[in-house]
Coordinates of C-alpha atoms and ligand atoms in Angstrom, one line a residue:
X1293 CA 69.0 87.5 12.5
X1294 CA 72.5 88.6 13.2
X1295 CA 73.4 85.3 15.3
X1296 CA 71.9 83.6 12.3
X1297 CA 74.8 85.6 9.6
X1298 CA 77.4 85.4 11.6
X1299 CA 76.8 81.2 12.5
X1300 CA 76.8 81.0 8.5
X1301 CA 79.7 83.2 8.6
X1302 CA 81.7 80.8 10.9
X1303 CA 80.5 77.6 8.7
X1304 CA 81.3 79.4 5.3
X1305 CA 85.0 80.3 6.9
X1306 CA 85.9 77.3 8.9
X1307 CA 89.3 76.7 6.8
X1308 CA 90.7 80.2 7.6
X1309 CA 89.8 80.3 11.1
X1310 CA 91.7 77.0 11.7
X1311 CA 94.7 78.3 9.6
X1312 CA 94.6 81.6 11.9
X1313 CA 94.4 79.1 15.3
X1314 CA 97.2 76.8 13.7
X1315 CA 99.2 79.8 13.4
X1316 CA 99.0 80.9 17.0
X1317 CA 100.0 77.5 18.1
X1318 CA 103.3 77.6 16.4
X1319 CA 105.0 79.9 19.1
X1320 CA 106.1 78.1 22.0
X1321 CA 104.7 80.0 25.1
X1322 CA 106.1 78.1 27.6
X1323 CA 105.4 80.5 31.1
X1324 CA 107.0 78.3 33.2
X1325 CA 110.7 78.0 31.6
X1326 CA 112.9 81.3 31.1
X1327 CA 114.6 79.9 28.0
X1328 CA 110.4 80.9 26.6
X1329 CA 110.4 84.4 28.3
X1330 CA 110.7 86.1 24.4
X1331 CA 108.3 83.6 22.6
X1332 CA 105.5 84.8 25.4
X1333 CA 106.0 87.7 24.4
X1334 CA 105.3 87.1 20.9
X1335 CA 102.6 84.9 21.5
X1336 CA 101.0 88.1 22.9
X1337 CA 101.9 90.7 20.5
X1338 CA 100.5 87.8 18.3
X1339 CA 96.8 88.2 20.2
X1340 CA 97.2 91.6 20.9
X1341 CA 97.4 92.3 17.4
X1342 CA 94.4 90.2 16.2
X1343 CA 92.3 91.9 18.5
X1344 CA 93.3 95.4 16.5
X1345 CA 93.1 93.8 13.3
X1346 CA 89.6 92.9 15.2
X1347 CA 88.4 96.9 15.7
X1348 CA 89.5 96.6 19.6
X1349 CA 91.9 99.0 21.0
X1350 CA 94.1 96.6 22.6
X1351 CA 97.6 96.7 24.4
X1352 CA 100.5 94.7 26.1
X1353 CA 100.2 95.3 29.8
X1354 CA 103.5 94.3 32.2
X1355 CA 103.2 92.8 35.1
X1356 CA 106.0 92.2 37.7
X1357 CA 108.2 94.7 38.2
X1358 CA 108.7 96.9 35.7
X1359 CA 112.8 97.5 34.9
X1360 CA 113.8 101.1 33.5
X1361 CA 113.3 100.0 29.9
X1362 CA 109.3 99.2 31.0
X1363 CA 109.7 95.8 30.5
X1364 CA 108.3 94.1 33.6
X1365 CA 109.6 91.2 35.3
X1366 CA 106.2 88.7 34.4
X1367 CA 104.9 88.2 31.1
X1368 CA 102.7 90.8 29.5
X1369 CA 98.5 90.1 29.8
X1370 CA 96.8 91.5 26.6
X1371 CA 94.4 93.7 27.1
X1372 CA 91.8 95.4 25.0
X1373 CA 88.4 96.7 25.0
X1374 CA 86.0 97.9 22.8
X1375 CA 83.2 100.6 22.8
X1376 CA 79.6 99.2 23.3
X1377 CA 77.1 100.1 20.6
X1378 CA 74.8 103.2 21.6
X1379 CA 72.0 101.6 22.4
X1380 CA 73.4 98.2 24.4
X1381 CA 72.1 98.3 27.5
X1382 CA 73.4 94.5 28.4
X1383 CA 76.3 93.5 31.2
X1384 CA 80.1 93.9 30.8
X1385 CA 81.5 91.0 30.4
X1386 CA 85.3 90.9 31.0
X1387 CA 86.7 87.5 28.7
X1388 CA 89.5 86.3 30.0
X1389 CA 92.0 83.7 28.5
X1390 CA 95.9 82.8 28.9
X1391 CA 98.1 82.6 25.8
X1392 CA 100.9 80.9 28.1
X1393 CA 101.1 76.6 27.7
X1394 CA 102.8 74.2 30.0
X1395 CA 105.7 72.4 29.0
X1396 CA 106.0 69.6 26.5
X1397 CA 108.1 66.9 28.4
X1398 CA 108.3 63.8 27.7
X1399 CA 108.9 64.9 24.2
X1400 CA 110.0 61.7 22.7
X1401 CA 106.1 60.7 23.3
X1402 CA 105.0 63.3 20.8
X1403 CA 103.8 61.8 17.0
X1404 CA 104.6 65.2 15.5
X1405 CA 106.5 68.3 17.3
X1406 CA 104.7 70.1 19.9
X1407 CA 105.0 73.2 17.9
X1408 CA 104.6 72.3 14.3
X1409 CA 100.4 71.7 14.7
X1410 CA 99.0 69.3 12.7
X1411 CA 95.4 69.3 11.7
X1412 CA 94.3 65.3 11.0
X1413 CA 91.4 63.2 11.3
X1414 CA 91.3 60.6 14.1
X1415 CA 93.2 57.5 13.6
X1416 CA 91.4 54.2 13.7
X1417 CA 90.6 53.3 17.7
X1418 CA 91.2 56.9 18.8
X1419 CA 87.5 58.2 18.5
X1420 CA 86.6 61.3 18.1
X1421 CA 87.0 63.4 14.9
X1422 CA 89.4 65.7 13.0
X1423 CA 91.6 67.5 15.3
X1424 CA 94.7 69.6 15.8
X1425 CA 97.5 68.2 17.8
X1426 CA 99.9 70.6 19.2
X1427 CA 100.7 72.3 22.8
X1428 CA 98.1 74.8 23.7
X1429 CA 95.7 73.2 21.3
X1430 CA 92.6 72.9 23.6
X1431 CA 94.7 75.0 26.6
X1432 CA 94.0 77.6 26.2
X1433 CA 95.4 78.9 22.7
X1434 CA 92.3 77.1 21.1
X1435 CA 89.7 77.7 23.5
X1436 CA 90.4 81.7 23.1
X1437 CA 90.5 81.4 19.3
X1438 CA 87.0 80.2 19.5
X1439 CA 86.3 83.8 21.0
X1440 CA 88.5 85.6 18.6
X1441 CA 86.5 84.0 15.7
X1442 CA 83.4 84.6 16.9
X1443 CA 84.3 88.1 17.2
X1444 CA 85.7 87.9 13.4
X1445 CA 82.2 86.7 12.4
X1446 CA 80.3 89.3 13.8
X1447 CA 82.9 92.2 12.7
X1448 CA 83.0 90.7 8.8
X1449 CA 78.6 90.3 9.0
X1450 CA 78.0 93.7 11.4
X1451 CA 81.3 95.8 11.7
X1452 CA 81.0 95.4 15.0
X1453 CA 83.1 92.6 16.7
X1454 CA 80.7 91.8 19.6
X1455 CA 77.7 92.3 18.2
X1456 CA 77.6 95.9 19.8
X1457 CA 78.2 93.8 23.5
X1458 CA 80.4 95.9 25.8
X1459 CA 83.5 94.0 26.6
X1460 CA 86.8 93.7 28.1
X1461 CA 89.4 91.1 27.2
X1462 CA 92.4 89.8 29.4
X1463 CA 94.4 87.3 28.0
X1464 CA 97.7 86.5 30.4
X1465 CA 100.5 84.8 30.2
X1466 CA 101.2 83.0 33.6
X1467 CA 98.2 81.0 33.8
X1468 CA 100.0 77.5 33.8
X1469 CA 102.4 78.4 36.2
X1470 CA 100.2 79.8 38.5
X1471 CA 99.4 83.4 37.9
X1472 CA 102.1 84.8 40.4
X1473 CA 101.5 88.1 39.2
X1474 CA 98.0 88.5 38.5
X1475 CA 97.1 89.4 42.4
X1476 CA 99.1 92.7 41.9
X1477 CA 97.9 93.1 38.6
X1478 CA 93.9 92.6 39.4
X1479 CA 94.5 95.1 42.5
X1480 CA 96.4 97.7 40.1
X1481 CA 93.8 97.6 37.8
X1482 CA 90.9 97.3 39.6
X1483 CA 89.4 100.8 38.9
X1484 CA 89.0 99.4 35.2
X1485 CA 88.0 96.1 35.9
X1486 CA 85.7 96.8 38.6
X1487 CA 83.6 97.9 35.6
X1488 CA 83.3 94.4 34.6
X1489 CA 79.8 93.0 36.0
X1490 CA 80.4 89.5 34.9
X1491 CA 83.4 87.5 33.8
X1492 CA 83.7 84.5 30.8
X1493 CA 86.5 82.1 30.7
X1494 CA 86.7 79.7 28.2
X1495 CA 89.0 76.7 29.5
X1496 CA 87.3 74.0 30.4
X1497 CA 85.5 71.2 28.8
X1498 CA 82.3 69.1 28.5
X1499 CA 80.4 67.0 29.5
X1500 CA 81.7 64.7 26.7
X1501 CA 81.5 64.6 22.8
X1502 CA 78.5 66.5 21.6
X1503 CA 77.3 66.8 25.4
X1504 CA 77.6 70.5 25.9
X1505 CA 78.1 72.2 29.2
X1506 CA 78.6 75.4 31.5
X1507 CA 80.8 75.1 34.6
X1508 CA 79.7 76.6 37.6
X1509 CA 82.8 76.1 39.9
X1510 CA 86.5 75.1 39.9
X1511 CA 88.4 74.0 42.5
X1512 CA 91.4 75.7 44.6
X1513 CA 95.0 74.8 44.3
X1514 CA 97.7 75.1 47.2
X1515 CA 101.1 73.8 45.6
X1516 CA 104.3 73.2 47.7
X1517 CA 107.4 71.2 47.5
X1518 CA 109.5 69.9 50.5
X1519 CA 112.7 68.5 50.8
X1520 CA 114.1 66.2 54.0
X1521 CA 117.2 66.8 54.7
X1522 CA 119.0 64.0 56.5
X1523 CA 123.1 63.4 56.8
X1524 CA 125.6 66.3 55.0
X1525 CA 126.5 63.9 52.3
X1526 CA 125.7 61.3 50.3
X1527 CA 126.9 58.1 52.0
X1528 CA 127.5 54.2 51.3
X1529 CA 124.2 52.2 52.0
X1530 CA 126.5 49.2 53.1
X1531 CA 128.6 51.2 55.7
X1532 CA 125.8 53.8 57.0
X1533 CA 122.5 51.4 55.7
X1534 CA 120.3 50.6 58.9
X1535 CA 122.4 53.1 61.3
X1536 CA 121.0 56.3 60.0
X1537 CA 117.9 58.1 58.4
X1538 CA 117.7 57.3 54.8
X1539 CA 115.7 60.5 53.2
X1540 CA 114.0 58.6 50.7
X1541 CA 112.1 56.1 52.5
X1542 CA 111.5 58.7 55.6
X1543 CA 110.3 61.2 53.4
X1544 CA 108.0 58.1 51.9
X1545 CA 107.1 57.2 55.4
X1546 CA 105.6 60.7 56.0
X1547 CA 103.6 61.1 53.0
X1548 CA 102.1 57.6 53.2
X1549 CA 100.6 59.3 56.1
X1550 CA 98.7 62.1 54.5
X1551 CA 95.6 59.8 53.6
X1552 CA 94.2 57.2 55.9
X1553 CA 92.2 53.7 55.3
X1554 CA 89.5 55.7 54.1
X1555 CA 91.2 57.9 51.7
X1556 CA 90.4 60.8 53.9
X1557 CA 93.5 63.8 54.1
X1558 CA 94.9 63.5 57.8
X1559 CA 96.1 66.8 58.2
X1560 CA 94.7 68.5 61.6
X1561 CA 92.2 71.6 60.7
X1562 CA 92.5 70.2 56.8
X1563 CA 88.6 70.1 56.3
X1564 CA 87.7 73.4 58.1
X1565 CA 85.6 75.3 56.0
X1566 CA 84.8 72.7 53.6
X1567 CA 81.1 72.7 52.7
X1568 CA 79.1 69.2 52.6
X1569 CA 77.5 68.6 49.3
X1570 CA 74.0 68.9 49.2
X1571 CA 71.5 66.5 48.7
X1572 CA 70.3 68.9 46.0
X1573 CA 73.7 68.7 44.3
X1574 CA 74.8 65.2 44.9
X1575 CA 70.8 64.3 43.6
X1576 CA 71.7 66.7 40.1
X1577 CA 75.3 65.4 39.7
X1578 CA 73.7 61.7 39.6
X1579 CA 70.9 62.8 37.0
X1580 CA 74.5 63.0 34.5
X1581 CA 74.8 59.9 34.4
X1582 CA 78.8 59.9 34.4
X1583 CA 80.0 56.5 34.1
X1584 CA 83.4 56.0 36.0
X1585 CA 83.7 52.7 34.9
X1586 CA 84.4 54.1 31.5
X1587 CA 86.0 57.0 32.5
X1588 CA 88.3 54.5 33.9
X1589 CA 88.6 52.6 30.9
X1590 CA 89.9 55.4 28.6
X1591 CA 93.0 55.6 30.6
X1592 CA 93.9 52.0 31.1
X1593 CA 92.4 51.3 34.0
X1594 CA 89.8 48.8 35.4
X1595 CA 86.6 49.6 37.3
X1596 CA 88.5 48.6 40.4
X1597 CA 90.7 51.8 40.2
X1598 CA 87.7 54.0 41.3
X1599 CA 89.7 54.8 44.6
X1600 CA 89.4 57.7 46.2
X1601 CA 87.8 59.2 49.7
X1602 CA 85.0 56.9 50.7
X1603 CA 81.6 57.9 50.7
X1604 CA 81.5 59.6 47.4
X1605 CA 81.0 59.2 43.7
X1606 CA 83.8 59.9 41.3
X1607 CA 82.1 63.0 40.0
X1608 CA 81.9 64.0 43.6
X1609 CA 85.2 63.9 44.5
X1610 CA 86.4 65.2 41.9
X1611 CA 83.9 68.3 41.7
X1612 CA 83.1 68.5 45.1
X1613 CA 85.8 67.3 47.9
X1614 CA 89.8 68.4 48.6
X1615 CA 92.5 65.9 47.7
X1616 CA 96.1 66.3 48.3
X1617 CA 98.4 64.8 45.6
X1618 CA 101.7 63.9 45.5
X1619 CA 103.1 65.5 41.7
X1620 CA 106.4 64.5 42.0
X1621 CA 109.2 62.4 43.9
X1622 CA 113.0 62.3 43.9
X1623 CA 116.0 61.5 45.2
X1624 CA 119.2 59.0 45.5
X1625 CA 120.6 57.8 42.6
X1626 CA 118.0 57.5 39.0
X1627 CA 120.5 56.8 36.7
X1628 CA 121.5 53.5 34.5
X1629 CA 122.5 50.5 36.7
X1630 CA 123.1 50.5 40.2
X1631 CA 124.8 52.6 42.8
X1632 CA 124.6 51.6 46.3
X1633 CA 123.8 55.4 47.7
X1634 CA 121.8 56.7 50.9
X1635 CA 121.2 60.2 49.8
X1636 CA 121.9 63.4 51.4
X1637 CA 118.4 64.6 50.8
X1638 CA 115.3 63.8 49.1
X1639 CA 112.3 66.0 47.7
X1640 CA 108.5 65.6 46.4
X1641 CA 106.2 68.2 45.2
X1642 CA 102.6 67.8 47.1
X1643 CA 99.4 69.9 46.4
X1644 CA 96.2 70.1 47.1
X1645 CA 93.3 70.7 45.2
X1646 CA 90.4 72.9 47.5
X1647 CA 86.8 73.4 47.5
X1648 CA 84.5 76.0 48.9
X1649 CA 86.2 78.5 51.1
X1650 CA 89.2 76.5 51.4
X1651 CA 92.0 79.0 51.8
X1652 CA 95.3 77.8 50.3
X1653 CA 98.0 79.6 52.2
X1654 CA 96.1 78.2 55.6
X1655 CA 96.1 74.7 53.8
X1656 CA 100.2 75.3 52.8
X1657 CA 100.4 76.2 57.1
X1658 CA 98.6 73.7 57.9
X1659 CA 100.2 71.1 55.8
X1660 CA 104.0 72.5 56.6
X1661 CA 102.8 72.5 60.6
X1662 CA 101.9 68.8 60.1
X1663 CA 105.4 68.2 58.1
X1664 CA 107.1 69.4 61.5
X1665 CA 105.2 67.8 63.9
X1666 CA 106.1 64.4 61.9
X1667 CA 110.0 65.2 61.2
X1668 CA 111.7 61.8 61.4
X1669 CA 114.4 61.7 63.8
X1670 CA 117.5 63.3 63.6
X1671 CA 116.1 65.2 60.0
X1672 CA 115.3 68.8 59.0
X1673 CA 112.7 70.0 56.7
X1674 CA 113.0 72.6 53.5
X1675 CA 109.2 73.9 52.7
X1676 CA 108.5 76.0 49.9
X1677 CA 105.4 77.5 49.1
X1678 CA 104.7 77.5 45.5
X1679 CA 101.6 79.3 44.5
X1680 CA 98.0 78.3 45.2
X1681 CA 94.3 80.4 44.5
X1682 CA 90.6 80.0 45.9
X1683 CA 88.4 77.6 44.3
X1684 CA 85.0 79.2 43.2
X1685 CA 81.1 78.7 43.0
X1686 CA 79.2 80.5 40.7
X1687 CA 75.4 81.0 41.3
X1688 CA 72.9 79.3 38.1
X1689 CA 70.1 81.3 38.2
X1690 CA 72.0 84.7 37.4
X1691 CA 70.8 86.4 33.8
X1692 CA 74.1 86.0 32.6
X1693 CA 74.4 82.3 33.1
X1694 CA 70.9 81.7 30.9
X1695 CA 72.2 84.1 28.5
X1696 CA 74.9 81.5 28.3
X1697 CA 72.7 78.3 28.5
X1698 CA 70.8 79.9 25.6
X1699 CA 73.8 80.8 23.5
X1700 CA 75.0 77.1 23.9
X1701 CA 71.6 75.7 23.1
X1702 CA 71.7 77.7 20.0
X1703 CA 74.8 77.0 18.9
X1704 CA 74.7 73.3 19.2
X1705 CA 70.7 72.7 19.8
X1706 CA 71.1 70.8 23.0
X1707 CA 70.8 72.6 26.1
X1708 CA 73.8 72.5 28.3
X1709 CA 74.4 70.2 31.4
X1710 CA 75.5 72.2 34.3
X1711 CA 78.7 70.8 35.6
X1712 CA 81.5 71.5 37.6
X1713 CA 85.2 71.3 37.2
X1714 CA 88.2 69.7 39.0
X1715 CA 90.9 71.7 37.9
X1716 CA 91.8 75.2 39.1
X1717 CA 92.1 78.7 37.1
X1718 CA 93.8 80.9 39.8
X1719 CA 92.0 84.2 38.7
X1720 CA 89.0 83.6 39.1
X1721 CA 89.3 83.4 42.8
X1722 CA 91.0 86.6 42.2
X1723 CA 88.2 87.8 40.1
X1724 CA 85.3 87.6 43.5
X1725 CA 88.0 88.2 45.8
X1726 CA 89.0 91.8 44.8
X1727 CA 85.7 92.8 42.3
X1728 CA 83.0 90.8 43.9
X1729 CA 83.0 89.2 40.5
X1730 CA 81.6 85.9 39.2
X1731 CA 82.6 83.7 36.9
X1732 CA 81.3 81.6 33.9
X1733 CA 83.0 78.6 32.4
X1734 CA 81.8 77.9 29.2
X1735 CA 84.3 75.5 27.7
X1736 CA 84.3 73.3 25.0
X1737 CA 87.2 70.6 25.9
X1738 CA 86.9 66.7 26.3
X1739 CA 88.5 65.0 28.8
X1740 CA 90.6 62.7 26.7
X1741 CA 91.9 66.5 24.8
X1742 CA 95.3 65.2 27.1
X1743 CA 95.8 68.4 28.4
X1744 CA 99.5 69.0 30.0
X1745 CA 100.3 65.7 28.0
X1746 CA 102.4 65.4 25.0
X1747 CA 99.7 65.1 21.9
X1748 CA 97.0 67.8 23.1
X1749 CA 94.7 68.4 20.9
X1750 CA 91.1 69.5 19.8
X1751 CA 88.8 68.2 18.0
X1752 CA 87.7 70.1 15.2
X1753 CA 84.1 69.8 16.3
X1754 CA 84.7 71.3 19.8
X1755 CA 86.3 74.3 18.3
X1756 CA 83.7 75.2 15.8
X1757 CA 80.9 75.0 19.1
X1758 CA 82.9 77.2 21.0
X1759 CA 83.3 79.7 18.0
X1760 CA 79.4 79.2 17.3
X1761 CA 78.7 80.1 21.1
X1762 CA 80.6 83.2 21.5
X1763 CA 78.5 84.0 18.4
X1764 CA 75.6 83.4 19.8
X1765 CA 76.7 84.7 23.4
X1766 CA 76.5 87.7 21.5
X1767 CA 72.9 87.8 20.0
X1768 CA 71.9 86.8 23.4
X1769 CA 73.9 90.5 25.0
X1770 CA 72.5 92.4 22.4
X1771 CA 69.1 91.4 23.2
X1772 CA 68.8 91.1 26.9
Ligands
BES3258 N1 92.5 75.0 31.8 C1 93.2 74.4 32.9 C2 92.2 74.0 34.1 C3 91.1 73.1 33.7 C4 91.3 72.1 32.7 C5 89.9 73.3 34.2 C6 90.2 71.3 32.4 C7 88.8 72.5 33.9 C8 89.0 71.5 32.9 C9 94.2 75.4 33.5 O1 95.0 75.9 32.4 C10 95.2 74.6 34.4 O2 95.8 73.7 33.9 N2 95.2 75.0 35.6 C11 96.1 74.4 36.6 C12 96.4 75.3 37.7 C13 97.6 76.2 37.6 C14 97.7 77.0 38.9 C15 98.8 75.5 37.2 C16 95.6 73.1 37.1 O3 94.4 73.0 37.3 O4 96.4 72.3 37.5
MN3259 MN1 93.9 76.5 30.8
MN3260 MN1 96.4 74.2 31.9

């Protein structure tokens, strides 16, 4: 009955909810550059105070280290929590979020500015329907405004924003580049947190357009850059050309050497650990029907571009095997015209996306060892660890997860697809790692949303399903 008020709720309010979301999106919460360190800030005093306005007690919590004015040296994770209703007798369920976004380069590819949202319907060939286009659209501003409305419903139809459902809430603000100080801030509060029996992330997607799903596992990251340092200065390619290391094509040399015919990472030790996929799984992943061909297609690409370790499926590699990735390449001379140049040094950023028990900073060892071991002559290596998490599987069968299969199936009427994910969200590796917690994905993104990419959006529909599952997630607390 309450579900049932509050769903109306959501459909009667739709306008104001997307004004509230649109609203959110206009502060640039870059984590990653400095020049954003204040607008992170007010992105989360922007949360932090919806979640009061909500009935939670909620608070900015530093992270770093704290200077003497108790600002710390991170960006603040809002917190807040909320007392249970007498009689729930349901889990805990921590929600976590991140307000941060990624960057917005290229910019010139944007149609409107990344931080002036526009809500539009989709323009003819696009597909897909009405939508808002801005950075942090879909990641993860959106996704967490889904919960924040859900919890609006419930508090306008109940008073109660959860439906009387015990719950803690951690929004941070590091997520996209790389939750360097979440480690120290899960192990300082893990008296509180350990309370927590399960945790909800909404930011990932579906299966596609009205194909709803729950993820039960993202991948691990290990992210590192390295630099090969050849002669102390730049010097002409006609005079030195052929009698000494050029760092570009050495450096190329190398790194064509991570993957061999087969598409399979060469590294030494690289697939310790790394758990076969089932028959079980590999039989369920096929029953999805994903088509790759046109996957493929959406992106500009033909059906011959389905490259990648042989043996397996897309949906396999992508939700069940490592890669390593090269992110980024430079050196030498990029600017107009020509410069005959053999660079000093030259640079690429590599990761690696991990599965199972995969552990990154082993992977980053392994990788730098294998970096040495192939140092082209008379060349020295920089190697910089960037950040990295665990990947993470979470069990189906747990109450939790049908409480969530149920909610879905009630907010949209079509049961869920179980599915798993290719990206990586850092904390919940954290999450099992320090609480013994697990983690459930219940996202509501597409996978042409163009995440990271200039024009993110999502679509209208997507949003109100995610607000309509919270909703229901709810009910579903309140009655188990
Ligand atoms: N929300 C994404 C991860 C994601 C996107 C998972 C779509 C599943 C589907 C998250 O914000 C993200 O971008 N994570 C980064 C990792 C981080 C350490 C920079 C990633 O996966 O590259
Ligand atoms: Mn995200
Ligand atoms: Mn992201």
């Amino acid at each position: 009955m309450s579900t049932s008020t509050a769903l109306d709720w959501l459909t009667a309010n739709q306008p104001a909810s997307i004004d509230r979301w649109i609203d959110w999106l206009k502060i640039p919460s870059i984590s990653t550059d400095p020049a954003y360190r204040d607008k992170c800030r007010d992105a989360a005093e922007w949360c932090r105070a919806r979640l009061e306005d909500l009935g939670f007690k909620a608070w900015l919590a530093e992270t770093g280290d704290v200077d003497a004015a108790g600002r710390g040296s991170g960006h603040p994770v809002v917190m807040a929590t909320i007392d249970p209703a007498p009689s729930y007798q349901g889990p805990h369920v921590l929600f976590y979020g991140h307000y941060d976004v990624q960057p917005v380069d290229p910019i010139d590819l944007w149609e409107s500015p990344p931080f002036e949202p526009v809500l539009r319907d989709a323009k003819p060939g696009e597909g897909g329907g009405r939508r808002v286009v801005a950075r942090g659209a879909v990641d993860d501003k959106g996704q967490v405004m889904t919960f924040l409305e859900a919890c609006r419903a419930w508090k306008e139809t109940t008073g109660h924003p959860t439906g009387g459902a015990r719950y803690t809430i951690m929004i941070e603000g590091e997520e996209e580049s790389g939750s360097m100080n979440l480690p120290r801030f899960v192990k300082d509060h893990k008296k509180s947190l350990a309370n927590c029996d399960v945790c909800l992330i909404s930011d990932t997607g579906m299966l596609g357009r009205n194909q709803p799903a729950i993820t039960y596992g993202v991948r691990g990251l290990a992210y590192t850059q390295v630099t090969l340092h050849a002669a102390n200065q730049d010097l002409h390619s006609g005079l030195w050309g052929g009698r000494c290391p050029n760092p570009i094509t050495e450096l190329a040399r190398v790194l064509a050497k991570l993957h061999d015919d087969k598409r399979r990472i060469t590294i030494p030790g690289f697939y310790k650990g790394v758990v076969p996929l089932s028959k079980q799984e590999r039989a369920n992943w096929k029953k999805l029907k994903f088509n790759a061909a046109a996957a493929l297609k959406k992106i500009g690409l033909p059906k011959a571009a389905d490259i990648g370790e042989a043996g397996y499926t897309a949906m396999e590699r992508e939700w069940g095997r490592p890669t390593a990735e090269i992110n980024g390449i430079w050196g030498g001379y990029t600017g107009p015209g020509a410069k005959t140049v053999i660079p000093a040094h030259a640079s690429a950023k590599v990761s690696f996306r991990l599965v199972a028990n995969q552990d990154p900073r082993k992977v980053t060892k392994l990788f730098f060892a294998w970096c040495r071991k192939h140092t082209p002559p008379g060349c020295r290596w920089e190697l910089v660890d960037h950040h990295g998490g665990f990947g993470v599987t979470t069990p189906i069968d747990s109450p939790a997860m049908q409480a969530a299969s149920r909610a879905l199936r009630s907010a949209s009427g079509k049961s869920p697809a179980l599915i798993k994910s290719g990206g990586s969200i850092p904390v919940a590796g954290m999450l099992k790692d320090v609480l013994g917690l697990d983690t459930i994905f219940m996202g509501f993104g597409l996978d042409d949303d163009r995440v990271h990419s200039p024009n993110e959006k999502f679509e209208v529909d997507c949003f109100t399903l995610g607000c309509r599952a919270h909703a229901a997630f709810f009910g579903e607390l309140a009655a188990s």
